Amino acid sequence: MTTDTAVSMRQVNKWFGTFHVLKDIDLDVRHGERVVVCGPSGSGKSTLVRCINQLETHEKGSIEISGHSIIPGRRGRKAANLIRTEVGMVFQQFNLFPHLTVIQNLTLGPMKALGLTQSEADARAMDYLERVHIPEQAEKKPAQLSGGQQQRVAIARALCMEPRIMLFDEPTSALDPEMIAEVLDVMIELAEEGTTMIVVTHEMGFARKAADTMVFMDEGRIVEQDKPDTFFSSPKTPRCRQFLQQILQH
Amino acid sequence: MQTARASRLSLALFTLLLSGCSNNNLKWYVVSPFTEQGQANLKFLIGGTKDTLLMSLLALVISIVVGLLIAIPGIARNRPLRSTNVIYVELVRAIPLLPLILWVYYGLPDIAGIQLDYFWAGVFALALSDSAFEAEIFRAGIQSIPRGQSEAARTVGLNYVQTMRYVVLPQAIRRILPALGNQFAYMVKMSALVSVIGLQELTRRANELIVTEYRALEIYTVLIVEYLIIILIIGQGVRWLERKMGSDEFNAGR
Ligand SMILES: Nc1ncnc2c1ncn2[C@@H]1O[C@H](COP(=O)(O)OP(=O)(O)OP(=O)(O)O)[C@@H](O)[C@H]1O
Ligand SMILES: [Mg+2]
């Protein structure tokens, strides 16, 4: 295992009760690589990324984050510590803390989990707010921001932990169309800086611009995995072809 | 129309009660602030405020702490943990308060060799009885916070205790503040039952004064007004706290 590998999943299986949601997942992501995951609703995309940061636990197979393995079915303290420093996550519904101001949202993790002082955390937070182009919103409550601004705060909040891997689960699906671009722009900037990203999205424009690898999931399996060029021009399976036709029509 | 008529009617009834007194021969002077006797009696009656308030307040604080500790296993995934919560809540909620007060005061010395004084027996019984309700309020409050909140807290590295302390509970408490206020008002009223074991709180004092003055209606009226004032003040306090913590704005913003 080289340290170049950010995420390595081998024969990962997961069940919700009797429902087999992830089937024999093999996935390798290098540091600096951008992976876009797509697939029909219910195919297990969210579950896949949630297994990587252990919001869900898998039952079979192995997951390694930067060479450290997570033992199946156990939320070990070691795994939790690893995830805390290695993996950041952006949710579809933003999940900002509504009782805290924007800057407090950003400083909570660095102060409580990384042990930064208030002034260190504030400085870091302002840094990342500038990266997502909303430093002037620092003292507002999330409810006072637009959806696009809220999602950019959520991205900054994840970045404040300075993770080596960023996970995005449909970051633009809950946004009005006119706000999607501002969030995607921030994500493209991140990609250009070389951030390791695993992005669940149906924004194929973003995928074409930013992805190194496309992953197509169906019914709990990774059905196709390819470079964007080949993926879009010549999908191998009929299922994937059909899916691409559907979403590219819009 | 309807409300105007209703309020006129109740006003009429109220005046009848208080001033139609001539034939009932009410003797308000026993509690009048303008006679020497009345002043002494009022002073005696009001003297119970401290015990009533302090006892309710202590019981509230204890029952909130215990309620929170009982609520936490109630939201666990682990089934045995959850059942400890259910068992506690179901059992404690089923104990009637008055027998509990008597049992704590007269029973504990026999069974455990612990003789609490009136005051602490009252605090203990009130707190125990209320803790089951607080536990349910907290459980509902915590469960009303979307799962995404604790997931987000976890992804920024917070552990379970930090997630509760900085993310879930601050939001839950803003939501349950009105319910906690209700519970406090209820506690103040229920503390009257502690008079049976002899604590000279508001109700006990009223009863004692009636024994010497024989003016039940006048003295009980004062007693009710005393509770009324305390609870109105609590209500305003809770509203102030809600505004200060921004609960209304926070809840509306979701
Ligand atoms: N906690 C859960 N318990 C039971 N079943 C679940 C749970 N979470 C997800 N599922 C089921 O697992 C399947 C995969 O869910 P998942 O959220 O991973 O799909 P998805 O590909 O992200 O879909 P979408 O595009 O709708 O977000 C779905 O059928 C879903 O109903
Ligand atoms: Mg999903």
Coordinates of C-alpha atoms and ligand atoms in Angstrom, one line a residue:
Chain A
M1 CA 0.0 0.0 0.0
T2 CA 1.6 3.2 -1.1
T3 CA 0.9 6.4 0.8
D4 CA -0.3 7.8 -2.5
T5 CA -3.6 5.9 -2.1
A6 CA -6.2 8.1 -0.4
V7 CA -9.1 5.6 -0.4
S8 CA -9.0 1.9 -1.1
M9 CA -12.1 -0.2 -0.9
R10 CA -11.9 -4.0 -1.5
Q11 CA -15.0 -6.2 -1.8
V12 CA -17.0 -3.9 0.5
N13 CA -20.5 -5.1 1.2
K14 CA -23.2 -3.5 3.3
W15 CA -26.8 -4.4 4.2
F16 CA -29.6 -2.4 5.7
G17 CA -31.4 -5.2 7.5
T18 CA -31.9 -7.7 4.7
F19 CA -31.5 -5.1 1.9
H20 CA -28.1 -5.5 0.2
V21 CA -27.2 -1.9 -0.5
L22 CA -23.5 -2.2 -1.5
K23 CA -22.3 -5.2 -3.4
D24 CA -18.6 -6.1 -3.8
I25 CA -17.4 -2.5 -4.1
D26 CA -13.8 -2.1 -5.3
L27 CA -12.6 1.5 -5.5
D28 CA -9.2 3.1 -5.4
V29 CA -8.7 6.8 -5.2
R30 CA -5.2 8.4 -5.4
H31 CA -4.3 11.5 -3.5
G32 CA -5.1 14.4 -5.8
E33 CA -7.6 12.4 -7.8
R34 CA -11.1 13.7 -8.6
V35 CA -13.8 11.0 -8.7
V36 CA -17.3 11.7 -9.8
V37 CA -20.0 9.1 -8.8
C38 CA -23.3 9.0 -10.6
G39 CA -26.1 6.6 -11.0
P40 CA -29.9 6.3 -10.5
S41 CA -31.7 7.1 -7.3
G42 CA -31.3 4.4 -4.7
S43 CA -28.2 2.8 -6.3
G44 CA -26.1 3.3 -3.2
K45 CA -24.1 6.4 -4.0
S46 CA -24.7 8.2 -0.7
T47 CA -24.1 4.9 1.2
L48 CA -20.8 4.5 -0.5
V49 CA -19.5 7.9 0.5
R50 CA -21.0 7.6 4.0
C51 CA -19.0 4.4 4.4
I52 CA -15.8 6.2 3.5
N53 CA -16.2 8.6 6.5
Q54 CA -17.9 5.9 8.6
L55 CA -21.3 7.6 9.0
E56 CA -22.3 4.1 8.0
T57 CA -20.4 1.0 8.8
H58 CA -19.8 -1.8 6.3
E59 CA -20.2 -5.4 7.2
K60 CA -17.8 -7.1 4.8
G61 CA -14.6 -6.2 3.0
S62 CA -12.0 -3.6 3.8
I63 CA -11.7 0.2 3.6
E64 CA -8.4 1.9 3.9
I65 CA -8.0 5.6 4.3
S66 CA -4.5 6.8 3.5
G67 CA -3.2 3.3 4.2
H68 CA -5.0 2.9 7.6
S69 CA -7.7 0.3 7.6
I70 CA -11.1 0.5 9.1
I71 CA -12.3 -2.7 10.6
P72 CA -15.7 -3.8 9.3
G73 CA -18.7 -3.3 11.6
R74 CA -16.8 -1.5 14.3
R75 CA -16.7 2.2 15.0
G76 CA -13.3 2.0 16.6
R77 CA -11.8 5.1 18.2
K78 CA -8.9 4.8 15.9
A79 CA -11.0 4.8 12.8
A80 CA -12.9 7.9 14.1
N81 CA -9.7 9.8 14.8
L82 CA -8.4 8.9 11.3
I83 CA -11.6 10.1 9.6
R84 CA -11.6 13.3 11.7
T85 CA -8.2 14.3 10.3
E86 CA -8.4 12.8 6.8
V87 CA -11.9 13.2 5.5
G88 CA -14.3 16.2 5.1
M89 CA -17.9 16.0 4.0
V90 CA -20.4 18.3 2.3
F91 CA -24.0 17.2 2.5
Q92 CA -26.9 17.8 0.1
Q93 CA -28.9 19.6 2.8
F94 CA -25.9 21.7 4.0
N95 CA -26.5 20.7 7.7
L96 CA -25.1 24.0 9.0
F97 CA -25.5 24.5 12.7
P98 CA -28.5 27.0 12.8
H99 CA -27.8 28.3 16.3
L100 CA -24.3 29.3 15.5
T101 CA -23.0 32.2 13.3
V102 CA -21.2 31.4 10.1
I103 CA -17.8 31.8 11.7
Q104 CA -18.8 29.8 14.8
N105 CA -19.9 27.0 12.4
L106 CA -16.4 27.1 10.9
T107 CA -14.4 27.3 14.2
L108 CA -16.2 24.7 16.2
G109 CA -14.4 21.6 14.8
P110 CA -10.9 23.2 14.7
M111 CA -11.3 24.3 18.3
K112 CA -12.9 21.3 19.9
A113 CA -11.4 18.5 17.8
L114 CA -8.0 19.9 16.7
G115 CA -7.4 22.1 19.8
L116 CA -6.8 25.4 18.0
T117 CA -7.1 28.6 20.0
Q118 CA -10.0 31.0 19.3
S119 CA -7.7 33.4 17.4
E120 CA -6.0 30.6 15.4
A121 CA -9.4 29.1 14.5
D122 CA -10.8 32.6 13.6
A123 CA -7.9 33.3 11.3
R124 CA -8.2 30.0 9.6
A125 CA -12.0 30.4 9.2
M126 CA -11.7 33.8 7.6
D127 CA -9.1 32.3 5.3
Y128 CA -11.5 29.7 4.0
L129 CA -14.5 32.0 3.9
E130 CA -12.4 34.1 1.5
R131 CA -11.7 31.0 -0.5
V132 CA -15.5 30.5 -1.0
H133 CA -15.9 34.2 -1.6
I134 CA -18.2 35.2 1.4
P135 CA -15.9 36.7 4.1
E136 CA -18.5 39.4 4.6
Q137 CA -21.1 36.9 5.9
A138 CA -19.0 35.8 8.8
E139 CA -21.2 37.1 11.6
K140 CA -24.6 36.1 10.1
K141 CA -26.7 33.1 11.1
P142 CA -27.1 30.4 8.4
A143 CA -30.8 31.2 8.0
Q144 CA -29.9 34.7 6.8
L145 CA -28.0 33.3 3.8
S146 CA -29.1 32.1 0.4
G147 CA -28.9 28.4 -0.3
G148 CA -25.8 28.8 -2.5
Q149 CA -24.1 30.8 0.3
Q150 CA -25.1 28.2 2.9
Q151 CA -23.5 25.4 0.8
R152 CA -20.3 27.4 0.3
V153 CA -20.2 27.9 4.1
A154 CA -20.6 24.2 4.5
I155 CA -17.7 23.6 2.1
A156 CA -15.6 26.1 4.1
R157 CA -16.5 24.4 7.3
A158 CA -15.3 21.1 6.0
L159 CA -12.1 22.7 4.6
C160 CA -11.3 24.3 8.0
M161 CA -10.5 20.8 9.3
E162 CA -7.9 20.7 6.5
P163 CA -8.8 17.2 5.4
R164 CA -6.8 15.3 2.8
I165 CA -10.0 13.9 1.2
M166 CA -13.2 15.8 0.5
L167 CA -16.5 14.0 0.0
F168 CA -19.5 15.7 -1.6
D169 CA -22.9 14.1 -1.6
E170 CA -25.1 15.8 -4.2
P171 CA -23.9 19.3 -3.1
T172 CA -26.1 21.2 -5.6
S173 CA -29.3 19.1 -5.6
A174 CA -31.0 21.2 -3.0
L175 CA -30.2 24.5 -4.7
D176 CA -32.2 26.7 -7.0
P177 CA -30.7 26.6 -10.5
E178 CA -29.2 30.1 -10.3
M179 CA -27.2 29.2 -7.3
I180 CA -25.7 26.0 -8.6
A181 CA -23.0 27.7 -10.6
E182 CA -21.5 29.6 -7.6
V183 CA -21.1 26.3 -5.7
L184 CA -19.7 24.4 -8.7
D185 CA -17.2 27.3 -9.3
V186 CA -15.9 26.9 -5.8
M187 CA -15.6 23.1 -6.3
I188 CA -13.8 23.5 -9.6
E189 CA -11.3 25.9 -7.9
L190 CA -10.7 23.2 -5.2
A191 CA -10.2 20.6 -7.9
E192 CA -7.7 22.9 -9.6
E193 CA -5.7 23.2 -6.4
G194 CA -5.3 19.4 -6.4
T195 CA -7.7 18.5 -3.6
T196 CA -8.7 14.8 -3.5
M197 CA -12.4 14.8 -4.1
I198 CA -15.1 12.2 -4.3
V199 CA -18.2 13.9 -5.6
V200 CA -21.7 12.4 -6.0
T201 CA -23.4 14.6 -8.6
H202 CA -25.5 14.6 -11.7
E203 CA -23.8 17.8 -12.9
M204 CA -22.1 16.4 -16.0
G205 CA -20.7 19.7 -16.9
F206 CA -18.7 19.7 -13.7
A207 CA -17.7 16.1 -14.2
R208 CA -16.3 16.9 -17.7
K209 CA -14.3 19.8 -16.3
A210 CA -13.0 18.4 -13.1
A211 CA -13.2 14.6 -13.0
D212 CA -10.2 12.3 -13.5
T213 CA -12.4 9.3 -13.0
M214 CA -16.1 8.6 -13.6
V215 CA -17.9 5.9 -11.5
F216 CA -21.4 4.7 -12.5
M217 CA -23.4 2.8 -9.9
D218 CA -26.5 0.7 -10.3
E219 CA -28.3 -1.5 -7.7
G220 CA -25.4 -1.4 -5.2
R221 CA -22.6 -2.2 -7.7
I222 CA -20.0 -0.2 -9.5
V223 CA -21.0 -1.0 -13.0
E224 CA -18.6 1.3 -14.9
Q225 CA -15.4 3.1 -14.0
D226 CA -13.5 5.0 -16.6
K227 CA -11.8 8.2 -17.7
P228 CA -14.4 10.9 -18.5
D229 CA -13.6 10.9 -22.2
T230 CA -14.3 7.2 -22.7
F231 CA -17.1 7.2 -20.1
F232 CA -19.1 9.9 -22.0
S233 CA -18.3 8.9 -25.5
S234 CA -18.6 5.1 -25.3
P235 CA -20.3 3.8 -22.2
K236 CA -19.9 0.0 -22.1
T237 CA -23.2 -1.1 -20.5
P238 CA -26.7 -0.4 -21.8
R239 CA -27.7 0.6 -18.3
C240 CA -25.1 3.4 -18.2
R241 CA -25.8 4.5 -21.7
Q242 CA -29.5 4.8 -20.9
F243 CA -28.7 6.7 -17.7
L244 CA -26.4 9.2 -19.5
Q245 CA -29.0 9.8 -22.3
Q246 CA -31.6 10.6 -19.7
I247 CA -29.6 13.1 -17.7
L248 CA -27.8 14.7 -20.6
Q249 CA -31.2 15.4 -22.2
H250 CA -31.9 18.0 -19.5
Chain B
M1 CA -68.8 39.6 20.4
Q2 CA -68.5 36.3 22.0
T3 CA -65.4 37.1 24.0
A4 CA -66.8 40.5 25.0
R5 CA -69.9 38.9 26.5
A6 CA -67.8 36.2 28.2
S7 CA -65.5 38.7 29.8
R8 CA -68.4 40.9 30.9
L9 CA -70.0 37.8 32.4
S10 CA -66.9 36.7 34.3
L11 CA -66.4 40.3 35.5
A12 CA -69.9 40.2 36.9
L13 CA -69.3 36.9 38.6
F14 CA -66.1 38.1 40.0
T15 CA -67.6 41.3 41.5
L16 CA -70.4 39.1 42.9
L17 CA -67.9 36.9 44.6
L18 CA -65.9 39.8 46.1
S19 CA -68.4 42.4 46.8
G20 CA -71.7 40.6 46.8
C21 CA -70.1 39.7 50.0
S22 CA -72.3 41.8 52.3
N23 CA -74.7 39.0 52.7
N24 CA -71.9 36.5 52.9
N25 CA -70.3 38.7 55.5
L26 CA -66.8 38.6 54.1
K27 CA -64.2 40.0 56.4
W28 CA -61.4 41.2 54.1
Y29 CA -59.8 43.1 57.0
V30 CA -58.2 39.9 58.1
V31 CA -55.9 40.2 55.1
S32 CA -56.1 43.9 54.5
P33 CA -52.8 45.7 54.0
F34 CA -54.4 48.7 55.8
T35 CA -55.1 47.2 59.2
E36 CA -52.5 46.1 61.7
Q37 CA -54.0 42.6 62.0
G38 CA -54.2 42.3 58.2
Q39 CA -50.6 43.3 57.8
A40 CA -49.4 40.8 60.3
N41 CA -51.4 38.0 58.6
L42 CA -50.3 39.0 55.1
K43 CA -46.7 39.0 56.3
F44 CA -47.2 35.5 57.7
L45 CA -48.8 34.2 54.5
I46 CA -46.2 35.8 52.2
G47 CA -43.5 34.4 54.4
G48 CA -44.0 31.0 52.7
T49 CA -42.9 32.3 49.3
K50 CA -39.3 31.6 50.0
D51 CA -39.8 27.9 50.7
T52 CA -42.3 27.4 47.9
L53 CA -40.0 29.0 45.4
L54 CA -36.7 27.6 46.6
M55 CA -38.2 24.1 46.9
S56 CA -39.6 24.2 43.4
L57 CA -36.5 25.7 41.9
L58 CA -34.2 23.1 43.5
A59 CA -36.6 20.4 42.4
L60 CA -36.6 21.8 38.9
V61 CA -32.9 21.9 38.6
I62 CA -32.5 18.4 39.9
S63 CA -35.2 17.0 37.8
I64 CA -33.7 18.6 34.7
V65 CA -30.3 17.1 35.4
V66 CA -31.8 13.7 36.2
G67 CA -34.3 14.0 33.3
L68 CA -31.4 14.7 30.9
L69 CA -29.4 11.7 32.2
I70 CA -32.5 9.5 31.7
A71 CA -33.3 10.9 28.3
I72 CA -29.8 10.1 26.8
P73 CA -30.2 6.3 27.0
G74 CA -33.7 6.8 25.6
I75 CA -32.2 7.9 22.2
A76 CA -29.6 5.2 22.1
R77 CA -29.6 2.5 19.4
N78 CA -28.9 -0.1 21.9
R79 CA -32.1 -1.8 23.0
P80 CA -31.3 -2.6 26.7
L81 CA -30.2 1.0 27.2
R82 CA -33.4 2.2 25.7
S83 CA -35.5 0.0 28.0
T84 CA -33.8 1.4 31.1
N85 CA -35.2 4.8 29.9
V86 CA -38.7 3.3 29.3
I87 CA -38.8 1.5 32.6
Y88 CA -37.8 4.6 34.6
V89 CA -40.2 6.9 32.8
E90 CA -43.2 4.5 33.0
L91 CA -42.6 3.6 36.7
V92 CA -41.8 7.1 38.0
R93 CA -44.6 8.7 36.0
A94 CA -47.1 6.3 37.6
I95 CA -46.3 7.3 41.2
P96 CA -48.8 9.8 42.5
L97 CA -47.1 12.8 44.0
L98 CA -49.0 13.0 47.3
P99 CA -48.3 9.4 48.4
L100 CA -44.8 9.8 47.2
I101 CA -44.3 12.8 49.5
L102 CA -45.7 10.9 52.4
W103 CA -43.6 7.9 51.5
V104 CA -40.4 9.8 51.3
Y105 CA -41.0 11.6 54.6
Y106 CA -42.5 8.8 56.7
G107 CA -41.1 5.7 54.8
L108 CA -37.5 6.5 54.0
P109 CA -36.5 6.6 57.7
D110 CA -37.8 3.0 58.1
I111 CA -36.5 1.5 54.9
A112 CA -33.2 3.3 54.6
G113 CA -32.6 5.1 57.9
I114 CA -32.7 8.4 56.1
Q115 CA -34.8 11.1 57.8
L116 CA -35.0 14.1 55.4
D117 CA -36.4 17.3 56.9
Y118 CA -39.7 18.7 55.5
F119 CA -37.9 20.8 52.9
W120 CA -35.6 18.2 51.5
A121 CA -38.3 15.5 51.5
G122 CA -40.4 17.9 49.4
V123 CA -37.5 18.7 47.0
F124 CA -36.7 15.0 46.7
A125 CA -40.3 13.9 46.0
L126 CA -41.0 16.8 43.6
A127 CA -37.8 16.3 41.7
L128 CA -38.2 12.5 41.4
S129 CA -41.8 12.8 40.2
D130 CA -40.9 15.5 37.7
S131 CA -37.8 13.9 36.3
A132 CA -39.8 11.4 34.3
F133 CA -41.6 14.2 32.6
E134 CA -38.4 16.2 32.0
A135 CA -36.8 13.0 30.5
E136 CA -39.7 12.8 28.0
I137 CA -39.4 16.5 27.2
F138 CA -35.7 16.2 26.6
R139 CA -36.0 13.0 24.6
A140 CA -38.6 14.6 22.3
G141 CA -36.5 17.7 22.0
I142 CA -33.3 15.8 21.1
Q143 CA -35.2 13.7 18.6
S144 CA -36.6 16.7 17.0
I145 CA -33.1 17.8 15.9
P146 CA -32.5 16.4 12.4
R147 CA -29.9 13.6 12.2
G148 CA -27.9 15.6 9.8
Q149 CA -26.9 17.9 12.6
S150 CA -25.1 15.2 14.6
E151 CA -23.6 13.8 11.4
A152 CA -22.2 17.1 10.4
A153 CA -20.8 17.5 13.9
R154 CA -19.1 14.1 13.6
T155 CA -17.6 15.1 10.2
V156 CA -15.9 18.1 11.8
G157 CA -14.4 15.8 14.4
L158 CA -16.6 16.2 17.4
N159 CA -17.0 13.2 19.6
Y160 CA -20.4 12.1 21.1
V161 CA -20.2 14.3 24.2
Q162 CA -19.1 17.3 22.2
T163 CA -21.8 16.8 19.6
M164 CA -24.4 16.7 22.3
R165 CA -23.0 19.7 24.2
Y166 CA -22.2 22.1 21.3
V167 CA -24.7 21.0 18.6
V168 CA -27.7 19.0 19.7
L169 CA -28.5 20.2 23.2
P170 CA -28.3 23.9 22.5
Q171 CA -30.8 23.5 19.7
A172 CA -33.0 21.1 21.7
I173 CA -33.1 23.4 24.7
R174 CA -34.3 26.3 22.6
R175 CA -37.1 24.2 21.3
I176 CA -38.2 22.8 24.7
L177 CA -37.9 26.0 26.6
P178 CA -41.7 26.6 26.6
A179 CA -42.3 23.0 27.8
L180 CA -39.7 23.5 30.6
G181 CA -41.5 26.7 31.6
N182 CA -44.8 24.8 31.8
Q183 CA -43.1 22.2 33.9
F184 CA -41.8 24.8 36.3
A185 CA -45.2 26.4 36.7
Y186 CA -46.7 23.0 37.4
M187 CA -44.0 22.3 39.9
V188 CA -44.8 25.5 41.9
K189 CA -48.4 24.5 42.1
M190 CA -47.7 20.9 43.0
S191 CA -45.4 22.0 45.8
A192 CA -48.5 22.9 47.7
L193 CA -48.8 19.2 48.5
V194 CA -45.7 19.3 50.6
S195 CA -47.8 21.2 53.1
V196 CA -49.1 17.9 54.3
I197 CA -45.9 16.9 55.9
G198 CA -45.6 20.2 57.7
L199 CA -43.4 22.5 55.6
Q200 CA -44.5 26.1 56.2
E201 CA -44.7 27.0 52.6
L202 CA -47.6 29.1 51.2
T203 CA -50.4 26.6 51.5
R204 CA -49.5 25.4 55.0
R205 CA -49.4 28.9 56.2
A206 CA -52.8 29.6 54.8
N207 CA -54.2 26.6 56.5
E208 CA -52.6 27.5 59.8
L209 CA -53.9 31.0 59.6
I210 CA -57.4 29.8 58.9
V211 CA -57.3 27.8 62.2
T212 CA -56.9 31.0 64.1
E213 CA -58.9 33.5 61.9
Y214 CA -61.7 31.2 60.7
R215 CA -61.8 33.1 57.3
A216 CA -61.2 30.4 54.7
L217 CA -62.5 32.2 51.6
E218 CA -60.5 35.4 52.2
I219 CA -57.3 33.6 53.1
Y220 CA -57.5 31.0 50.3
T221 CA -58.2 33.9 47.9
V222 CA -54.9 35.5 48.9
L223 CA -53.2 32.1 48.6
I224 CA -54.4 31.7 45.0
V225 CA -53.4 35.2 44.2
E226 CA -49.9 34.4 45.6
Y227 CA -49.5 31.4 43.3
L228 CA -50.9 33.4 40.4
I229 CA -48.4 36.1 40.8
I230 CA -45.5 33.7 41.1
I231 CA -46.5 31.8 38.0
L232 CA -47.2 35.0 36.0
I233 CA -43.6 36.1 36.8
I234 CA -42.2 32.7 35.8
G235 CA -44.1 32.9 32.5
Q236 CA -42.7 36.3 31.8
G237 CA -39.2 35.0 32.7
V238 CA -39.4 32.1 30.3
R239 CA -40.6 34.4 27.5
W240 CA -37.7 36.7 28.2
L241 CA -35.3 33.8 28.1
E242 CA -36.8 32.6 24.8
R243 CA -36.2 36.0 23.3
K244 CA -32.7 36.2 24.7
M245 CA -31.8 32.8 23.4
G246 CA -33.5 33.7 20.1
S247 CA -35.7 30.6 20.2
D248 CA -38.6 32.2 18.4
E249 CA -36.4 33.5 15.6
F250 CA -34.4 30.3 15.5
N251 CA -37.5 28.1 15.3
A252 CA -39.2 30.3 12.7
G253 CA -36.1 30.3 10.5
R254 CA -36.3 26.6 9.9
Ligands
LIG1 N1 -30.7 4.0 6.9 C1 -31.3 3.2 6.0 N2 -32.0 2.2 6.3 C2 -32.6 1.4 5.3 N3 -32.4 1.6 4.0 C3 -31.7 2.6 3.6 C4 -31.1 3.5 4.6 N4 -30.4 4.4 3.9 C5 -30.6 4.2 2.6 N5 -31.4 3.1 2.4 C6 -31.7 2.4 1.1 O1 -30.6 2.1 0.5 C7 -30.7 2.3 -0.9 C8 -29.5 3.2 -1.3 O2 -29.6 4.4 -0.7 P1 -28.6 5.6 -1.1 O3 -29.1 6.8 -0.3 O4 -27.2 5.2 -0.9 O5 -28.9 5.8 -2.6 P2 -28.5 7.0 -3.5 O6 -27.8 6.3 -4.7 O7 -27.7 8.0 -2.8 O8 -29.8 7.6 -4.0 P3 -30.3 9.1 -4.2 O9 -29.8 9.5 -5.6 O10 -31.8 9.0 -4.2 O11 -29.6 9.9 -3.2 C9 -32.0 3.0 -1.1 O12 -32.9 2.0 -1.6 C10 -32.4 3.4 0.2 O13 -33.8 3.4 0.3
MG2 MG -28.0 10.0 -2.1

